[in-house]
Amino acid sequence: MPYLILIIMVIYLLSLLPDRKIVLSSGKNINLSISSMVLVVFFMLIMGGNDCNPDTPVYNTIYNMGLNYTKNLGFAHIIVFFKAKGWSYNAIRLFLVVSGLLLISITIHRYVPAHYRSFTYILYFVFPFFIDAIQLRNFLIMCILVFTLPLLFNDRKIDKVIYVALILLAGTIQQLADIYIPLVILYYAINNNKLKKIMKNLVGLTTIIVLIVGLIPSLTLKLSSFLNNLLGDEVDDLSHYLVISTRWGGFIYWVVIFLNIFILKLCLTYSTEIEGKYSDVKAILKYKLSDLARFILWMNLMYLFVLPLINVNVDFYRVYRNFLIFNYIVYTNVIFTYGKVVRRRDKPVTITALVFVSLFFTFTWQFLLSGQLDVLIKSVMNYNWLI
C-alpha cells in the first residue's frame, strides 16, 4: 500500500509539469500536455507490460485455442491474426493496450484543455485502471465506447450509423458492448421535448422498479437470468451470489452510482449557469459543456436497471464503469476550466469533494474491504515492465 501512495504522489507531481505549444507549418497551434503524455506512457508500461494477473491463464488459453474459442469471435480473430505473424500473447496484449489508451487519449484531448487533462487521467488511475489492466476484453470495448460516443454529438446521420457499427464490432470482442447501442435513441430523445418527457417518466418508473427488485432476491434472480448473456463472461449459478454479504455489499455501488448522478446534476446546473452569465466561456472548450453534462447525466440515469444485477454479481458494475471517463471529463472541466475562469470556488470545491468521496467509496470497497488488494493491484504493480 505505501508504494501505491508513493506512485499517486509522483503522478500528482507529474501533473504540475508545464504544457508546450507547437506551431505547425500551417500556422495551427497544438497544445501538448507533457504531464498527460508521461501518464499515458506510464499506463502503457504498467498495463501493457503486465504479464501475470488473475486473468492471464484465461488469455493464454484463448491464445492457444485460436478460432476454437467461439465465445468472442472478434477477439479470437485478433489473436489469430497476430499469432500468425509470430507474435506472442504478451506482444499482442501490449499492442492492444497501447491502441486502447490512444483511443481514450484522443477523446480526452478533444474535450479537456491541455493543462487539465492530467486530472482526468489521475481519476482514471484511481479507478478503474487496475481492473482494466486485468480485464483486457472489457478494457477494449470501453476504449471503443469512449472513442466512438462523440460521433453521436455530430449532426450527420452517417456518424450515428458508424457508431452503431463500431459498437456491434466491439460486441464481438465482448458481448456487453451491445448494451450501449440504445444510446443513439437517448441522443434523439433528450433533444426532443416530447421524447424527453417520456424519458423522464421512464427513468422515474425504472428507479422505483429497481429499488423494489433490488430488495427482493427472487425478483433479482429472474431479472439477472434474463440479462445474464450480456456479460462476456457468463455468470454461472447466480443463486450462489444471492447471499447477504454479496447482496448488501452491492448497495455500496448503488451509493456510488447515485452519488455520481448527483454530482453530474450539480455539474449541469453550474455549467448552464456559467454559460448563461459569461458568453465568452464557450470559446474555451469550443463546445457547450452543459450539453455534454446533460447527455452524460441521462446516460447514467438510463442504465439504472443494472443496479439489482450488481447485487447478484459486482461484474455487472462494468456497465457503469465503462463510461466513467466521461463522468471524469465533465468533472474536470467544471472544477478547473469553468471554475477557474469565473473565479468562483464554492460549487467547484463542493464538486471536487464529492468526486473524491465517490472515489474513496469505490476504491475502498473494490480493493480493501473486498480483500482484492493483493489479487488485483499488487498483481498489476509487481509484474510489469516499469516497476
Coordinates of C-alpha atoms in Angstrom, one line a residue:
M1 CA 0.0 0.0 0.0
P2 CA 2.8 2.5 0.8
Y3 CA 4.3 2.2 -2.7
L4 CA 0.8 2.8 -4.2
I5 CA 0.6 6.1 -2.3
L6 CA 4.1 7.0 -3.5
I7 CA 3.1 6.4 -7.1
I8 CA 0.0 8.6 -6.7
M9 CA 2.2 11.3 -5.3
V10 CA 4.6 11.0 -8.2
I11 CA 1.7 11.2 -10.6
Y12 CA 0.4 14.3 -8.9
L13 CA 3.9 15.9 -9.3
L14 CA 3.8 15.0 -12.9
S15 CA 0.6 16.8 -13.3
L16 CA 2.4 20.0 -12.4
L17 CA 4.7 19.8 -15.4
P18 CA 4.2 22.8 -17.8
D19 CA 2.4 22.5 -21.2
R20 CA 4.1 23.0 -24.5
K21 CA 2.6 24.8 -27.6
I22 CA 3.7 23.6 -31.0
V23 CA 3.1 25.7 -34.1
L24 CA 2.6 23.7 -37.3
S25 CA 3.7 24.9 -40.7
S26 CA 0.1 25.6 -41.5
G27 CA 0.0 28.1 -38.6
K28 CA -2.2 26.0 -36.4
N29 CA -1.3 25.8 -32.7
I30 CA -1.4 22.5 -30.9
N31 CA -1.2 22.5 -27.1
L32 CA 0.5 19.4 -25.6
S33 CA 0.2 18.4 -22.0
I34 CA 3.6 17.0 -21.1
S35 CA 2.2 15.5 -17.8
S36 CA -0.6 13.8 -19.7
M37 CA 1.8 12.3 -22.2
V38 CA 4.0 11.0 -19.4
L39 CA 1.0 9.5 -17.6
V40 CA -0.2 7.7 -20.8
V41 CA 3.2 6.2 -21.3
F42 CA 3.3 5.2 -17.6
F43 CA -0.1 3.4 -18.1
M44 CA 1.1 1.7 -21.2
L45 CA 4.1 0.3 -19.4
I46 CA 2.2 -0.8 -16.3
M47 CA -0.9 -2.2 -18.1
G48 CA 0.6 -3.3 -21.4
G49 CA 3.7 -4.8 -19.8
N50 CA 1.8 -6.7 -17.2
D51 CA 2.3 -10.4 -17.7
C52 CA 0.9 -12.0 -14.5
N53 CA -2.6 -11.3 -13.2
P54 CA -5.7 -13.4 -12.3
D55 CA -6.9 -13.4 -15.9
T56 CA -3.5 -14.2 -17.5
P57 CA -4.2 -18.0 -17.6
V58 CA -7.6 -17.3 -19.3
Y59 CA -6.0 -15.2 -22.1
N60 CA -3.1 -17.7 -22.6
T61 CA -5.8 -20.4 -23.1
I62 CA -7.6 -18.2 -25.6
Y63 CA -4.2 -17.6 -27.4
N64 CA -3.6 -21.3 -27.7
M65 CA -7.2 -22.1 -28.7
G66 CA -7.3 -19.6 -31.6
L67 CA -10.6 -19.8 -33.6
N68 CA -11.7 -22.7 -31.4
Y69 CA -12.5 -20.0 -28.9
T70 CA -16.1 -19.3 -30.1
K71 CA -17.3 -17.2 -27.2
N72 CA -16.0 -13.8 -28.5
L73 CA -15.1 -14.4 -32.2
G74 CA -13.9 -10.9 -32.8
F75 CA -11.3 -11.2 -30.1
A76 CA -10.3 -14.6 -31.3
H77 CA -9.7 -13.3 -34.8
I78 CA -7.5 -10.5 -33.4
I79 CA -5.4 -13.1 -31.5
V80 CA -5.2 -15.5 -34.6
F81 CA -4.2 -12.6 -36.9
F82 CA -1.2 -11.6 -34.8
K83 CA -0.3 -15.1 -33.7
A84 CA 0.0 -16.0 -37.4
K85 CA 2.7 -13.2 -37.6
G86 CA 4.6 -14.8 -34.8
W87 CA 3.5 -12.5 -32.1
S88 CA 3.4 -13.8 -28.5
Y89 CA 0.5 -13.2 -26.3
N90 CA 2.4 -10.5 -24.3
A91 CA 3.2 -8.7 -27.6
I92 CA -0.4 -8.8 -28.6
R93 CA -1.5 -7.5 -25.2
L94 CA 0.9 -4.6 -25.4
F95 CA -0.3 -3.6 -28.8
L96 CA -4.0 -3.8 -27.8
V97 CA -3.4 -1.8 -24.6
V98 CA -1.4 0.9 -26.4
S99 CA -4.1 1.1 -29.1
G100 CA -6.9 1.4 -26.5
L101 CA -5.1 4.0 -24.4
L102 CA -4.6 6.1 -27.6
L103 CA -8.3 5.9 -28.3
I104 CA -9.1 7.2 -24.8
S105 CA -6.4 9.9 -25.2
I106 CA -8.0 11.2 -28.4
T107 CA -11.3 11.7 -26.7
I108 CA -9.8 13.3 -23.6
H109 CA -7.7 15.6 -25.9
R110 CA -10.9 16.6 -27.7
Y111 CA -12.9 17.5 -24.6
V112 CA -10.4 18.7 -22.0
P113 CA -7.9 21.6 -22.3
A114 CA -4.3 20.6 -22.2
H115 CA -3.5 22.0 -18.8
Y116 CA -6.2 20.0 -17.0
R117 CA -6.0 16.6 -18.8
S118 CA -3.7 15.0 -16.2
F119 CA -6.5 15.4 -13.6
T120 CA -8.8 13.2 -15.8
Y121 CA -6.0 10.6 -16.1
I122 CA -5.4 10.7 -12.3
L123 CA -9.1 10.0 -11.7
Y124 CA -9.0 7.1 -14.1
F125 CA -5.8 5.7 -12.4
V126 CA -7.5 5.6 -9.1
F127 CA -10.4 3.8 -10.6
P128 CA -10.9 1.7 -12.8
F129 CA -7.3 1.5 -14.2
F130 CA -6.3 -1.6 -12.2
I131 CA -9.3 -3.6 -13.1
D132 CA -8.9 -2.6 -16.8
A133 CA -5.3 -3.8 -16.6
I134 CA -6.7 -7.3 -15.8
Q135 CA -9.9 -7.5 -17.8
L136 CA -8.5 -6.9 -21.3
R137 CA -11.6 -7.6 -23.4
N138 CA -13.7 -5.3 -21.3
F139 CA -11.0 -2.7 -21.5
L140 CA -11.1 -2.8 -25.3
I141 CA -14.9 -2.3 -25.5
M142 CA -14.6 0.5 -23.0
C143 CA -11.9 2.2 -25.3
I144 CA -14.1 1.8 -28.3
L145 CA -17.1 3.2 -26.5
V146 CA -15.1 6.2 -25.3
F147 CA -13.7 6.8 -28.8
T148 CA -17.0 6.4 -30.7
L149 CA -19.5 8.1 -28.3
P150 CA -18.6 11.6 -29.6
L151 CA -19.9 10.5 -33.0
L152 CA -23.4 10.8 -31.6
F153 CA -22.9 14.5 -31.0
N154 CA -22.3 15.2 -34.7
D155 CA -25.2 16.4 -36.9
R156 CA -24.5 13.8 -39.7
K157 CA -26.8 10.8 -39.6
I158 CA -24.0 8.7 -41.0
D159 CA -22.0 9.2 -37.8
K160 CA -24.8 7.5 -35.8
V161 CA -24.6 4.6 -38.2
I162 CA -20.8 4.4 -37.8
Y163 CA -21.3 4.5 -34.0
V164 CA -23.7 1.5 -34.1
A165 CA -21.4 -0.4 -36.5
L166 CA -18.4 0.1 -34.2
I167 CA -20.3 -0.9 -31.1
L168 CA -21.5 -4.0 -32.8
L169 CA -17.9 -4.7 -33.7
A170 CA -16.9 -4.2 -30.1
G171 CA -19.7 -6.7 -29.2
T172 CA -17.7 -9.4 -31.0
I173 CA -14.9 -8.7 -28.5
Q174 CA -17.2 -8.9 -25.6
Q175 CA -21.0 -9.1 -25.8
L176 CA -21.6 -6.5 -23.1
A177 CA -20.8 -3.8 -25.7
D178 CA -24.2 -4.3 -27.3
I179 CA -25.9 -2.7 -24.3
Y180 CA -24.6 0.7 -25.5
I181 CA -26.4 0.7 -28.8
P182 CA -29.6 2.3 -27.4
L183 CA -27.5 5.5 -26.6
V184 CA -28.4 6.5 -30.2
I185 CA -32.1 6.6 -29.1
L186 CA -31.1 8.6 -26.0
Y187 CA -29.3 11.2 -28.1
Y188 CA -32.5 11.9 -30.1
A189 CA -34.7 11.6 -27.0
I190 CA -33.0 14.4 -25.0
N191 CA -33.1 16.7 -28.0
N192 CA -36.9 16.3 -28.4
N193 CA -39.2 17.8 -25.8
K194 CA -41.9 15.1 -26.2
L195 CA -39.4 12.2 -26.1
K196 CA -37.6 13.9 -23.2
K197 CA -40.7 13.9 -21.2
I198 CA -41.3 10.3 -21.9
M199 CA -37.7 9.6 -20.9
K200 CA -38.1 11.4 -17.5
N201 CA -41.2 9.2 -16.8
L202 CA -39.4 6.1 -17.8
V203 CA -36.4 6.9 -15.6
G204 CA -38.7 7.6 -12.6
L205 CA -40.5 4.4 -13.2
T206 CA -37.3 2.5 -13.6
T207 CA -35.9 3.9 -10.4
I208 CA -38.9 2.7 -8.5
I209 CA -38.8 -0.8 -10.1
V210 CA -35.0 -1.0 -9.4
L211 CA -35.5 -0.3 -5.7
I212 CA -38.2 -2.9 -5.4
V213 CA -36.4 -5.6 -7.4
G214 CA -33.1 -4.9 -5.7
L215 CA -34.6 -5.6 -2.3
I216 CA -36.3 -8.8 -3.3
P217 CA -33.8 -11.7 -4.1
S218 CA -36.3 -13.7 -6.2
L219 CA -37.1 -10.8 -8.5
T220 CA -33.4 -10.0 -8.8
L221 CA -32.6 -13.6 -9.8
K222 CA -35.3 -13.5 -12.6
L223 CA -34.0 -10.2 -14.0
S224 CA -30.4 -11.3 -13.8
S225 CA -31.2 -14.6 -15.6
F226 CA -32.8 -12.6 -18.4
L227 CA -29.8 -10.3 -18.9
N228 CA -27.1 -12.7 -18.0
N229 CA -25.8 -13.2 -21.5
L230 CA -25.0 -9.5 -21.8
L231 CA -21.7 -10.3 -19.9
G232 CA -18.9 -11.7 -21.9
D233 CA -18.0 -14.0 -19.0
E234 CA -21.1 -16.0 -18.2
V235 CA -22.2 -15.7 -14.5
D236 CA -22.9 -19.3 -13.5
D237 CA -25.1 -20.3 -10.6
L238 CA -26.5 -16.9 -9.9
S239 CA -28.1 -18.2 -6.7
H240 CA -24.6 -18.6 -5.3
Y241 CA -24.2 -14.8 -5.3
L242 CA -27.5 -14.1 -3.6
V243 CA -26.1 -14.3 -0.1
I244 CA -26.5 -11.5 2.4
S245 CA -22.9 -10.2 2.2
T246 CA -23.0 -10.0 -1.6
R247 CA -26.4 -8.5 -1.8
W248 CA -25.8 -5.8 0.7
G249 CA -22.3 -5.2 -0.5
G250 CA -23.7 -4.4 -3.9
F251 CA -25.5 -1.5 -2.4
I252 CA -22.2 0.3 -2.0
Y253 CA -22.1 0.6 -5.7
W254 CA -25.7 1.9 -5.6
V255 CA -24.5 4.7 -3.3
V256 CA -21.6 5.4 -5.7
I257 CA -23.8 5.5 -8.8
F258 CA -26.4 7.8 -7.2
L259 CA -23.7 10.0 -5.9
N260 CA -22.2 10.3 -9.4
I261 CA -25.7 11.2 -10.7
F262 CA -26.0 13.9 -8.1
I263 CA -22.5 15.3 -8.9
L264 CA -23.4 15.3 -12.6
K265 CA -26.6 17.2 -11.8
L266 CA -24.6 19.8 -9.9
C267 CA -22.2 20.0 -12.9
L268 CA -25.1 20.5 -15.3
T269 CA -26.7 23.2 -13.2
Y270 CA -23.3 25.0 -12.7
S271 CA -22.2 24.8 -16.3
T272 CA -25.6 26.1 -17.5
E273 CA -25.4 29.0 -15.1
I274 CA -21.9 29.9 -16.1
E275 CA -22.7 29.7 -19.9
G276 CA -25.7 32.0 -19.3
K277 CA -23.7 34.7 -17.5
Y278 CA -20.4 34.5 -19.4
S279 CA -20.9 34.2 -23.1
D280 CA -17.2 34.0 -23.9
V281 CA -16.7 30.9 -21.7
K282 CA -18.0 28.7 -24.5
A283 CA -15.0 29.6 -26.7
I284 CA -12.6 28.0 -24.2
L285 CA -13.8 24.4 -24.8
K286 CA -15.2 25.0 -28.3
Y287 CA -18.4 23.2 -27.2
K288 CA -21.1 23.7 -24.6
L289 CA -20.1 21.8 -21.5
S290 CA -23.7 21.8 -20.3
D291 CA -24.8 19.8 -23.4
L292 CA -22.1 17.2 -22.7
A293 CA -23.0 17.1 -19.0
R294 CA -26.7 16.7 -19.8
F295 CA -26.1 13.7 -22.1
I296 CA -23.7 12.0 -19.6
L297 CA -26.2 12.6 -16.8
W298 CA -29.0 11.0 -18.8
M299 CA -26.7 8.1 -19.8
N300 CA -26.1 7.4 -16.1
L301 CA -29.8 7.5 -15.4
M302 CA -30.6 5.3 -18.4
Y303 CA -28.7 2.3 -17.0
L304 CA -30.2 2.3 -13.6
F305 CA -31.9 -1.0 -14.4
V306 CA -28.4 -2.6 -13.9
L307 CA -28.5 -1.9 -10.1
P308 CA -30.3 -5.0 -9.0
L309 CA -27.9 -7.1 -11.1
I310 CA -24.9 -5.7 -9.1
N311 CA -26.4 -7.2 -6.0
V312 CA -26.1 -10.6 -7.8
N313 CA -22.6 -10.1 -9.1
V314 CA -20.5 -7.0 -9.0
D315 CA -19.2 -7.7 -12.5
F316 CA -22.4 -6.0 -13.7
Y317 CA -21.0 -2.7 -12.5
R318 CA -18.9 -2.9 -15.7
V319 CA -21.9 -1.3 -17.5
Y320 CA -21.3 1.9 -15.5
R321 CA -17.6 1.5 -15.2
N322 CA -17.1 1.6 -18.9
F323 CA -18.3 5.3 -19.3
L324 CA -16.8 6.6 -16.1
I325 CA -14.2 8.5 -18.2
F326 CA -17.0 10.7 -19.5
N327 CA -18.0 11.5 -15.9
Y328 CA -14.4 12.4 -15.2
I329 CA -14.2 14.7 -18.3
V330 CA -17.3 16.6 -17.1
Y331 CA -15.9 16.8 -13.5
T332 CA -12.5 18.1 -14.8
N333 CA -14.0 20.8 -16.9
V334 CA -16.4 22.0 -14.2
I335 CA -13.8 22.0 -11.5
F336 CA -11.0 23.6 -13.5
T337 CA -11.9 25.0 -16.8
Y338 CA -15.2 26.8 -15.8
G339 CA -14.3 27.1 -12.1
K340 CA -11.1 29.0 -12.7
V341 CA -12.3 31.2 -15.5
V342 CA -15.1 32.8 -13.5
R343 CA -13.1 32.6 -10.2
R344 CA -16.0 31.1 -8.2
R345 CA -14.8 28.4 -5.9
D346 CA -17.9 27.4 -4.0
K347 CA -19.5 24.9 -6.3
P348 CA -16.2 23.6 -7.8
V349 CA -14.9 22.9 -4.3
T350 CA -18.1 21.1 -3.4
I351 CA -18.0 19.0 -6.6
T352 CA -14.3 18.2 -6.0
A353 CA -15.1 17.0 -2.5
L354 CA -17.9 14.8 -3.7
V355 CA -15.8 13.3 -6.5
F356 CA -13.2 12.2 -4.1
V357 CA -15.8 10.8 -1.7
S358 CA -17.1 8.8 -4.6
L359 CA -13.6 7.5 -5.5
F360 CA -12.9 6.7 -1.8
F361 CA -16.1 4.6 -1.5
T362 CA -15.4 2.8 -4.8
F363 CA -11.7 2.2 -4.1
T364 CA -12.2 1.1 -0.5
W365 CA -14.9 -1.4 -1.3
Q366 CA -13.4 -2.7 -4.6
F367 CA -9.9 -3.3 -3.3
L368 CA -9.7 -3.0 0.5
L369 CA -12.9 -4.3 2.1
S370 CA -13.3 -7.0 -0.6
G371 CA -9.8 -8.3 0.1
Q372 CA -8.7 -8.0 -3.5
L373 CA -5.8 -5.6 -2.9
D374 CA -3.3 -8.4 -3.3
V375 CA -5.2 -10.1 -6.1
L376 CA -5.7 -7.0 -8.3
I377 CA -3.4 -4.1 -7.5
K378 CA -0.3 -6.0 -6.4
S379 CA -0.5 -8.4 -9.4
V380 CA -0.5 -5.4 -11.7
M381 CA 2.1 -3.3 -9.9
N382 CA 4.5 -6.2 -9.2
Y383 CA 4.6 -7.7 -12.7
N384 CA 5.2 -5.1 -15.4
W385 CA 7.9 -3.5 -17.4
L386 CA 8.4 -0.5 -15.2
I387 CA 8.4 -1.5 -11.5

